[in-house]
């Protein structure tokens, strides 16, 4: 739900005509960022608030019945194709490249996927990118199984630079200066991930690559090759939230940050 901050920033960007050559999103950034390529201002906050308390969207009932806290059929099929339609035609014709990151369950390594059309396979990759361990089933795509991209490369600036995007606007949902630390509770998860030891290893070591990624962002900002947008304070919203008012609050914080950053972003894009 911290991703609603990003949605607020992106809506302000779209309202002001800012365009990019490429976008890469991870987890909620994948679910919400695809709306930039389809040009659907306000869609993210609209459907999150509309279905905030709908057990089909996100609930313990869904977890017990389907194995997914966020009901896969509802979130990635019924919602985008029927209830709040995703504009697949606009997505396909927009020239912006859209990429997502998922984690390979067999290797624990990031997999980067470019999505040019919004079809069933594309939504499967988006679902995989946002599928948190323990409360989501691995998503089967081809011969592989995949989970949350945030386990292996949650801020893929370095990767995006390697494929040619050399000046990047980076949006994070943690305040600047935030760092992750190893947590003893991770050990409690190990028995539940016996089938996926590489996923457990990715969880246990996530703080290492995450903090290295933040340092790299700071370096690229200092060199003038990246621009960072982050909330000024912790967003104080849980990963799972059923309160539309809290959702709106975080989204509005993102809108304010986006509006404040507009002059810097316009100058940077020149």
Coordinates of N, CA, C and O in Angstrom, one line a residue, residues 110-245:
X110 N 16.8 -12.2 -9.7 CA 15.8 -11.4 -10.4 C 15.7 -11.8 -11.8 O 16.7 -12.1 -12.5
X111 N 14.4 -11.7 -12.3 CA 14.2 -11.9 -13.7 C 13.5 -10.6 -14.2 O 12.5 -10.1 -13.6
X112 N 14.0 -10.0 -15.3 CA 13.5 -8.7 -15.8 C 12.7 -9.0 -17.1 O 13.2 -9.7 -18.0
X113 N 11.5 -8.5 -17.1 CA 10.6 -8.9 -18.3 C 10.0 -7.6 -18.9 O 9.4 -6.8 -18.1
X114 N 10.2 -7.4 -20.2 CA 9.6 -6.3 -20.9 C 8.2 -6.7 -21.3 O 8.0 -7.8 -21.9
X115 N 7.2 -5.9 -21.1 CA 5.8 -6.2 -21.4 C 5.3 -5.2 -22.4 O 5.0 -4.0 -22.0
X116 N 5.1 -5.6 -23.6 CA 4.7 -4.7 -24.7 C 3.2 -4.6 -24.9 O 2.7 -3.7 -25.4
X117 N 2.5 -5.7 -24.5 CA 1.1 -5.8 -24.7 C 0.5 -6.2 -23.3 O 1.1 -7.0 -22.6
X118 N -0.7 -5.8 -23.1 CA -1.4 -6.1 -21.8 C -2.3 -7.4 -22.0 O -3.5 -7.3 -22.0
X119 N -1.7 -8.5 -22.1 CA -2.4 -9.8 -22.3 C -2.3 -10.6 -21.0 O -1.8 -10.2 -20.0
X120 N -2.8 -11.8 -21.0 CA -2.8 -12.7 -19.8 C -1.4 -12.9 -19.3 O -1.2 -12.9 -18.1
X121 N -0.5 -13.1 -20.2 CA 0.9 -13.4 -19.8 C 1.5 -12.1 -19.1 O 2.2 -12.3 -18.1
X122 N 1.2 -11.0 -19.6 CA 1.7 -9.7 -19.0 C 1.1 -9.6 -17.6 O 1.9 -9.2 -16.7
X123 N -0.1 -9.8 -17.4 CA -0.7 -9.7 -16.1 C -0.2 -10.8 -15.1 O -0.1 -10.6 -13.9
X124 N 0.2 -12.0 -15.7 CA 0.9 -13.0 -14.9 C 2.2 -12.5 -14.4 O 2.6 -12.7 -13.2
X125 N 3.0 -11.8 -15.2 CA 4.3 -11.3 -14.8 C 4.1 -10.2 -13.7 O 4.8 -10.1 -12.7
X126 N 3.1 -9.3 -13.9 CA 2.8 -8.3 -12.9 C 2.4 -8.9 -11.6 O 2.8 -8.5 -10.5
X127 N 1.5 -10.0 -11.7 CA 1.1 -10.7 -10.5 C 2.3 -11.3 -9.8 O 2.5 -11.2 -8.6
X128 N 3.2 -11.9 -10.5 CA 4.4 -12.5 -10.0 C 5.3 -11.4 -9.3 O 5.7 -11.7 -8.1
X129 N 5.4 -10.3 -9.9 CA 6.2 -9.2 -9.3 C 5.7 -8.8 -8.0 O 6.5 -8.3 -7.1
X130 N 4.4 -8.9 -7.7 CA 3.8 -8.4 -6.5 C 3.3 -9.6 -5.6 O 2.6 -9.3 -4.6
X131 N 3.8 -10.8 -5.8 CA 3.3 -11.9 -5.0 C 4.3 -12.1 -3.8 O 5.3 -12.7 -4.0
X132 N 3.8 -11.7 -2.6 CA 4.7 -11.8 -1.5 C 4.8 -13.2 -1.0 O 3.7 -13.9 -1.0
X133 N 5.9 -13.7 -0.5 CA 6.0 -15.1 0.0 C 5.1 -15.3 1.2 O 4.8 -14.3 1.9
X134 N 4.7 -16.5 1.4 CA 3.9 -17.0 2.5 C 2.4 -16.6 2.3 O 1.6 -17.4 2.6
X135 N 2.1 -15.5 1.7 CA 0.7 -15.1 1.5 C 0.3 -15.1 0.1 O -0.7 -14.6 -0.3
X136 N 1.2 -15.7 -0.8 CA 0.9 -15.8 -2.2 C 1.5 -17.2 -2.7 O 2.5 -17.6 -2.2
X137 N 0.8 -17.8 -3.6 CA 1.4 -18.9 -4.3 C 2.4 -18.4 -5.4 O 2.2 -17.4 -6.0
X138 N 3.4 -19.2 -5.6 CA 4.3 -18.9 -6.7 C 3.5 -18.8 -8.0 O 2.6 -19.6 -8.2
X139 N 3.8 -17.9 -8.9 CA 3.1 -17.8 -10.2 C 3.9 -18.6 -11.2 O 5.1 -18.3 -11.4
X140 N 3.2 -19.5 -11.9 CA 3.8 -20.3 -12.9 C 3.7 -19.6 -14.3 O 2.6 -19.2 -14.7
X141 N 4.9 -19.4 -14.9 CA 4.9 -18.8 -16.2 C 5.9 -19.6 -17.0 O 7.1 -19.7 -16.6
X142 N 5.5 -20.2 -18.1 CA 6.3 -21.1 -18.8 C 6.7 -22.3 -17.9 O 5.9 -22.9 -17.3
X143 N 8.0 -22.5 -17.9 CA 8.6 -23.6 -17.1 C 9.0 -23.2 -15.7 O 9.5 -24.0 -14.9
X144 N 8.8 -21.9 -15.4 CA 9.3 -21.4 -14.1 C 8.2 -21.0 -13.1 O 7.0 -20.9 -13.4
X145 N 8.6 -20.8 -11.9 CA 7.8 -20.2 -10.8 C 8.4 -19.0 -10.3 O 9.6 -18.9 -10.0
X146 N 7.6 -18.0 -10.0 CA 8.1 -16.7 -9.7 C 7.3 -16.0 -8.5 O 6.1 -16.3 -8.3
X147 N 8.1 -15.2 -7.7 CA 7.5 -14.4 -6.6 C 8.0 -13.0 -6.7 O 8.6 -12.6 -7.7
X148 N 7.6 -12.3 -5.7 CA 7.9 -10.8 -5.5 C 9.3 -10.4 -6.0 O 10.3 -10.9 -5.5
X149 N 9.3 -9.5 -6.9 CA 10.6 -8.9 -7.4 C 11.3 -8.2 -6.3 O 12.6 -8.0 -6.4
X150 N 10.6 -7.7 -5.3 CA 11.3 -7.0 -4.2 C 12.2 -7.9 -3.4 O 12.9 -7.4 -2.5
X151 N 12.1 -9.2 -3.6 CA 13.0 -10.1 -2.9 C 14.4 -10.0 -3.4 O 15.4 -10.3 -2.7
X152 N 14.6 -9.7 -4.7 CA 15.9 -9.8 -5.3 C 16.4 -8.5 -5.9 O 17.6 -8.3 -6.0
X153 N 15.5 -7.6 -6.4 CA 16.0 -6.3 -6.9 C 14.8 -5.3 -6.9 O 14.2 -5.1 -7.9
X154 N 14.6 -4.8 -5.8 CA 13.4 -3.9 -5.6 C 13.6 -2.5 -6.1 O 12.6 -1.8 -6.3
X155 N 14.8 -2.1 -6.4 CA 15.1 -0.8 -6.9 C 16.1 -0.9 -8.1 O 17.3 -0.7 -7.9
X156 N 15.6 -1.3 -9.2 CA 16.5 -1.8 -10.3 C 17.1 -0.7 -11.2 O 17.1 -0.8 -12.4
X157 N 17.6 0.4 -10.5 CA 18.2 1.4 -11.3 C 19.4 0.9 -12.1 O 19.6 1.2 -13.3
X158 N 20.3 0.2 -11.4 CA 21.5 -0.3 -12.1 C 21.2 -1.1 -13.3 O 21.8 -1.0 -14.4
X159 N 20.2 -2.0 -13.2 CA 19.8 -2.8 -14.4 C 19.3 -1.9 -15.5 O 19.6 -2.1 -16.7
X160 N 18.4 -1.0 -15.2 CA 17.8 -0.1 -16.2 C 18.9 0.7 -17.0 O 18.8 0.9 -18.2
X161 N 20.0 1.0 -16.2 CA 21.1 1.7 -16.9 C 21.8 0.8 -17.9 O 22.2 1.2 -18.9
X162 N 21.9 -0.5 -17.5 CA 22.6 -1.4 -18.4 C 21.9 -1.7 -19.7 O 22.6 -2.1 -20.7
X163 N 20.6 -1.4 -19.8 CA 19.9 -1.6 -21.0 C 19.6 -0.3 -21.8 O 18.8 -0.3 -22.7
X164 N 20.3 0.7 -21.3 CA 20.3 2.0 -22.1 C 19.6 3.2 -21.6 O 19.6 4.3 -22.1
X165 N 19.0 3.0 -20.4 CA 18.3 4.2 -19.8 C 19.2 4.8 -18.8 O 19.4 4.4 -17.7
X166 N 19.9 5.9 -19.3 CA 21.0 6.4 -18.5 C 20.7 7.6 -17.6 O 21.5 8.0 -16.8
X167 N 19.5 8.2 -17.8 CA 19.1 9.3 -16.9 C 17.7 8.9 -16.4 O 16.7 8.8 -17.1
X168 N 17.6 8.7 -15.1 CA 16.4 8.1 -14.5 C 15.8 8.8 -13.3 O 16.6 9.4 -12.5
X169 N 14.5 8.9 -13.3 CA 13.8 9.4 -12.1 C 13.4 8.2 -11.3 O 12.7 7.3 -11.8
X170 N 13.9 8.2 -10.1 CA 13.7 7.0 -9.2 C 12.6 7.4 -8.1 O 12.8 8.5 -7.4
X171 N 11.6 6.6 -8.0 CA 10.6 6.9 -6.9 C 10.7 5.8 -5.9 O 10.5 4.6 -6.3
X172 N 10.9 6.1 -4.7 CA 10.9 5.1 -3.6 C 9.8 5.5 -2.6 O 9.3 6.6 -2.5
X173 N 9.4 4.5 -1.8 CA 8.3 4.7 -0.9 C 8.8 4.7 0.5 O 8.0 4.8 1.5
X174 N 10.1 4.8 0.7 CA 10.7 5.0 2.0 C 11.4 6.3 2.0 O 11.9 6.8 1.0
X175 N 11.5 7.1 3.1 CA 12.2 8.4 3.1 C 13.7 8.2 2.8 O 14.3 7.1 3.1
X176 N 14.2 9.2 2.3 CA 15.7 9.2 2.0 C 16.4 9.0 3.3 O 16.2 9.6 4.3
X177 N 17.4 8.1 3.2 CA 18.2 7.8 4.4 C 17.8 6.5 5.1 O 18.4 6.0 6.0
X178 N 16.6 6.0 4.7 CA 16.1 4.7 5.2 C 17.1 3.6 4.9 O 17.6 3.6 3.8
X179 N 17.3 2.7 5.8 CA 18.1 1.5 5.6 C 17.5 0.3 6.2 O 16.8 0.4 7.2
X180 N 17.7 -0.9 5.5 CA 17.2 -2.1 6.1 C 18.2 -2.8 6.9 O 19.4 -2.6 6.7
X181 N 17.8 -3.6 7.9 CA 18.7 -4.3 8.8 C 18.2 -5.8 8.8 O 17.0 -6.1 8.7
X182 N 19.1 -6.7 9.1 CA 18.7 -8.1 9.2 C 17.8 -8.2 10.4 O 18.0 -7.5 11.4
X183 N 16.8 -9.1 10.3 CA 15.8 -9.2 11.4 C 15.7 -10.7 11.8 O 15.6 -11.6 11.0
X184 N 15.7 -10.9 13.1 CA 15.7 -12.3 13.6 C 14.4 -13.0 13.2 O 14.4 -14.3 13.1
X185 N 13.3 -12.3 13.0 CA 12.0 -12.9 12.6 C 12.1 -13.7 11.3 O 11.3 -14.6 11.1
X186 N 13.1 -13.4 10.4 CA 13.2 -14.0 9.2 C 13.4 -15.5 9.4 O 12.9 -16.4 8.6
X187 N 14.1 -15.9 10.5 CA 14.4 -17.3 10.7 C 13.1 -18.1 11.0 O 13.0 -19.3 10.7
X188 N 12.1 -17.4 11.5 CA 10.8 -18.1 11.7 C 10.1 -18.6 10.4 O 9.3 -19.4 10.5
X189 N 10.5 -17.9 9.4 CA 9.8 -18.2 8.1 C 10.4 -19.4 7.4 O 9.8 -20.1 6.6
X190 N 11.6 -19.8 7.8 CA 12.4 -20.8 7.1 C 11.6 -22.1 6.9 O 11.5 -22.7 5.8
X191 N 10.9 -22.6 8.0 CA 10.1 -23.9 7.8 C 9.0 -23.8 6.7 O 8.7 -24.8 6.1
X192 N 8.5 -22.6 6.5 CA 7.4 -22.5 5.5 C 7.9 -22.3 4.1 O 7.1 -22.3 3.2
X193 N 9.2 -22.2 3.9 CA 9.8 -22.1 2.6 C 10.7 -23.3 2.3 O 11.7 -23.1 1.5
X194 N 10.4 -24.4 2.8 CA 11.3 -25.6 2.6 C 11.4 -25.9 1.1 O 12.4 -26.4 0.6
X195 N 10.3 -25.7 0.4 CA 10.3 -26.0 -1.1 C 11.1 -25.0 -1.9 O 11.4 -25.2 -3.0
X196 N 11.3 -23.8 -1.3 CA 12.0 -22.8 -2.0 C 13.1 -22.2 -1.2 O 13.1 -21.0 -0.7
X197 N 14.2 -23.0 -1.0 CA 15.3 -22.5 -0.1 C 16.0 -21.2 -0.7 O 16.5 -20.4 0.1
X198 N 15.9 -21.0 -2.0 CA 16.6 -19.8 -2.6 C 15.7 -18.6 -2.3 O 16.3 -17.5 -2.1
X199 N 14.4 -18.8 -2.1 CA 13.6 -17.6 -1.7 C 13.9 -17.2 -0.3 O 14.0 -16.1 0.0
X200 N 14.1 -18.2 0.6 CA 14.4 -17.9 1.9 C 15.8 -17.2 2.0 O 15.9 -16.2 2.7
X201 N 16.7 -17.7 1.2 CA 18.0 -17.0 1.2 C 17.9 -15.6 0.7 O 18.5 -14.6 1.3
X202 N 17.1 -15.4 -0.3 CA 16.8 -14.0 -0.8 C 16.2 -13.1 0.3 O 16.6 -11.9 0.5
X203 N 15.3 -13.7 1.1 CA 14.7 -12.9 2.2 C 15.7 -12.6 3.3 O 15.8 -11.5 3.8
X204 N 16.6 -13.6 3.6 CA 17.5 -13.4 4.7 C 18.6 -12.4 4.3 O 19.2 -11.8 5.2
X205 N 18.9 -12.2 3.0 CA 20.0 -11.4 2.6 C 19.5 -10.1 1.9 O 20.3 -9.3 1.4
X206 N 18.2 -9.9 1.9 CA 17.7 -8.8 1.2 C 18.2 -7.4 1.6 O 18.4 -6.5 0.8
X207 N 18.5 -7.3 2.9 CA 19.0 -6.0 3.4 C 20.3 -5.6 2.7 O 20.6 -4.4 2.6
X208 N 21.1 -6.6 2.3 CA 22.4 -6.3 1.7 C 22.3 -5.6 0.4 O 22.9 -4.6 0.1
X209 N 21.6 -6.3 -0.6 CA 21.4 -5.6 -1.9 C 20.6 -4.4 -1.8 O 20.9 -3.4 -2.5
X210 N 19.6 -4.3 -0.9 CA 18.8 -3.2 -0.8 C 19.6 -1.9 -0.4 O 19.5 -0.9 -1.0
X211 N 20.4 -2.1 0.6 CA 21.2 -0.9 1.1 C 22.2 -0.5 0.1 O 22.5 0.6 -0.1
X212 N 22.8 -1.5 -0.7 CA 23.7 -1.2 -1.7 C 23.0 -0.5 -2.8 O 23.6 0.5 -3.4
X213 N 21.8 -0.8 -3.1 CA 21.0 -0.1 -4.2 C 20.8 1.3 -3.8 O 20.9 2.2 -4.6
X214 N 20.5 1.6 -2.5 CA 20.2 2.9 -2.1 C 21.5 3.8 -2.1 O 21.5 4.9 -2.5
X215 N 22.6 3.2 -1.8 CA 23.9 3.9 -1.9 C 24.2 4.2 -3.4 O 24.7 5.3 -3.7
X216 N 23.9 3.3 -4.3 CA 24.1 3.5 -5.7 C 23.2 4.7 -6.2 O 23.7 5.5 -7.0
X217 N 22.0 4.7 -5.8 CA 21.1 5.8 -6.1 C 21.7 7.1 -5.7 O 21.7 8.1 -6.4
X218 N 22.1 7.2 -4.4 CA 22.7 8.4 -3.9 C 23.9 8.9 -4.8 O 24.1 10.1 -5.1
X219 N 24.7 7.9 -5.2 CA 25.9 8.2 -6.0 C 25.5 8.8 -7.4 O 26.0 9.8 -7.8
X220 N 24.5 8.2 -8.0 CA 24.0 8.6 -9.3 C 23.3 10.0 -9.2 O 23.4 10.8 -10.1
X221 N 22.6 10.2 -8.1 CA 22.0 11.5 -7.9 C 23.1 12.6 -7.8 O 23.0 13.7 -8.4
X222 N 24.2 12.3 -7.0 CA 25.3 13.2 -6.9 C 26.0 13.5 -8.2 O 26.5 14.6 -8.4
X223 N 26.0 12.5 -9.1 CA 26.6 12.6 -10.4 C 25.7 13.3 -11.4 O 26.1 13.6 -12.5
X224 N 24.5 13.6 -11.0 CA 23.5 14.3 -11.9 C 22.9 13.4 -12.9 O 22.2 13.8 -13.8
X225 N 23.0 12.0 -12.7 CA 22.4 11.1 -13.7 C 21.1 10.5 -13.2 O 20.5 9.7 -13.9
X226 N 20.7 10.8 -12.0 CA 19.4 10.2 -11.5 C 18.8 11.3 -10.6 O 19.5 12.2 -10.0
X227 N 17.5 11.3 -10.5 CA 16.8 12.2 -9.6 C 15.9 11.3 -8.7 O 15.1 10.5 -9.2
X228 N 15.9 11.6 -7.4 CA 15.2 10.8 -6.5 C 14.0 11.5 -6.0 O 14.1 12.7 -5.6
X229 N 12.8 10.8 -5.9 CA 11.6 11.4 -5.3 C 11.2 10.3 -4.2 O 11.0 9.2 -4.5
X230 N 11.2 10.8 -3.0 CA 10.8 10.0 -1.8 C 10.0 10.7 -0.8 O 10.0 12.0 -0.8
X231 N 9.2 10.0 -0.1 CA 8.4 10.8 1.0 C 9.3 11.4 2.0 O 10.4 10.8 2.3
X232 N 8.9 12.5 2.6 CA 9.7 13.2 3.6 C 9.7 12.4 4.9 O 10.6 12.5 5.7
X233 N 8.6 11.7 5.1 CA 8.5 11.0 6.4 C 7.9 9.6 6.1 O 7.4 9.3 5.0
X234 N 8.0 8.7 7.0 CA 7.5 7.3 6.9 C 6.0 7.4 6.6 O 5.3 8.2 7.2
X235 N 5.5 6.6 5.7 CA 4.1 6.7 5.2 C 3.1 6.2 6.2 O 1.9 6.4 6.1
X236 N 3.6 5.3 7.1 CA 2.7 4.8 8.2 C 1.4 4.1 7.7 O 0.3 4.4 8.1
X237 N 1.6 3.2 6.7 CA 0.5 2.4 6.2 C 1.1 1.0 6.1 O 2.2 0.8 5.7
X238 N 0.3 0.0 6.4 CA 0.7 -1.4 6.4 C 0.7 -1.9 4.9 O 0.1 -1.3 4.0
X239 N 1.3 -3.1 4.7 CA 1.3 -3.7 3.4 C -0.1 -4.0 2.9 O -0.4 -4.0 1.8
X240 N -0.9 -4.3 3.9 CA -2.4 -4.6 3.7 C -3.2 -3.6 4.4 O -3.0 -3.4 5.6
X241 N -4.0 -2.9 3.7 CA -4.9 -1.8 4.3 C -6.3 -1.9 3.7 O -6.4 -2.0 2.5
X242 N -7.3 -1.8 4.6 CA -8.7 -1.8 4.1 C -9.4 -0.5 4.4 O -10.6 -0.5 4.3
X243 N -8.6 0.5 4.7 CA -9.2 1.8 5.0 C -9.0 2.8 3.8 O -7.9 3.3 3.6
X244 N -10.1 3.1 3.1 CA -10.0 4.0 2.0 C -9.4 5.4 2.4 O -8.7 6.0 1.6
X245 N -9.7 5.9 3.6 CA -9.2 7.2 4.0 C -7.7 7.1 4.1 O -7.0 8.1 3.7

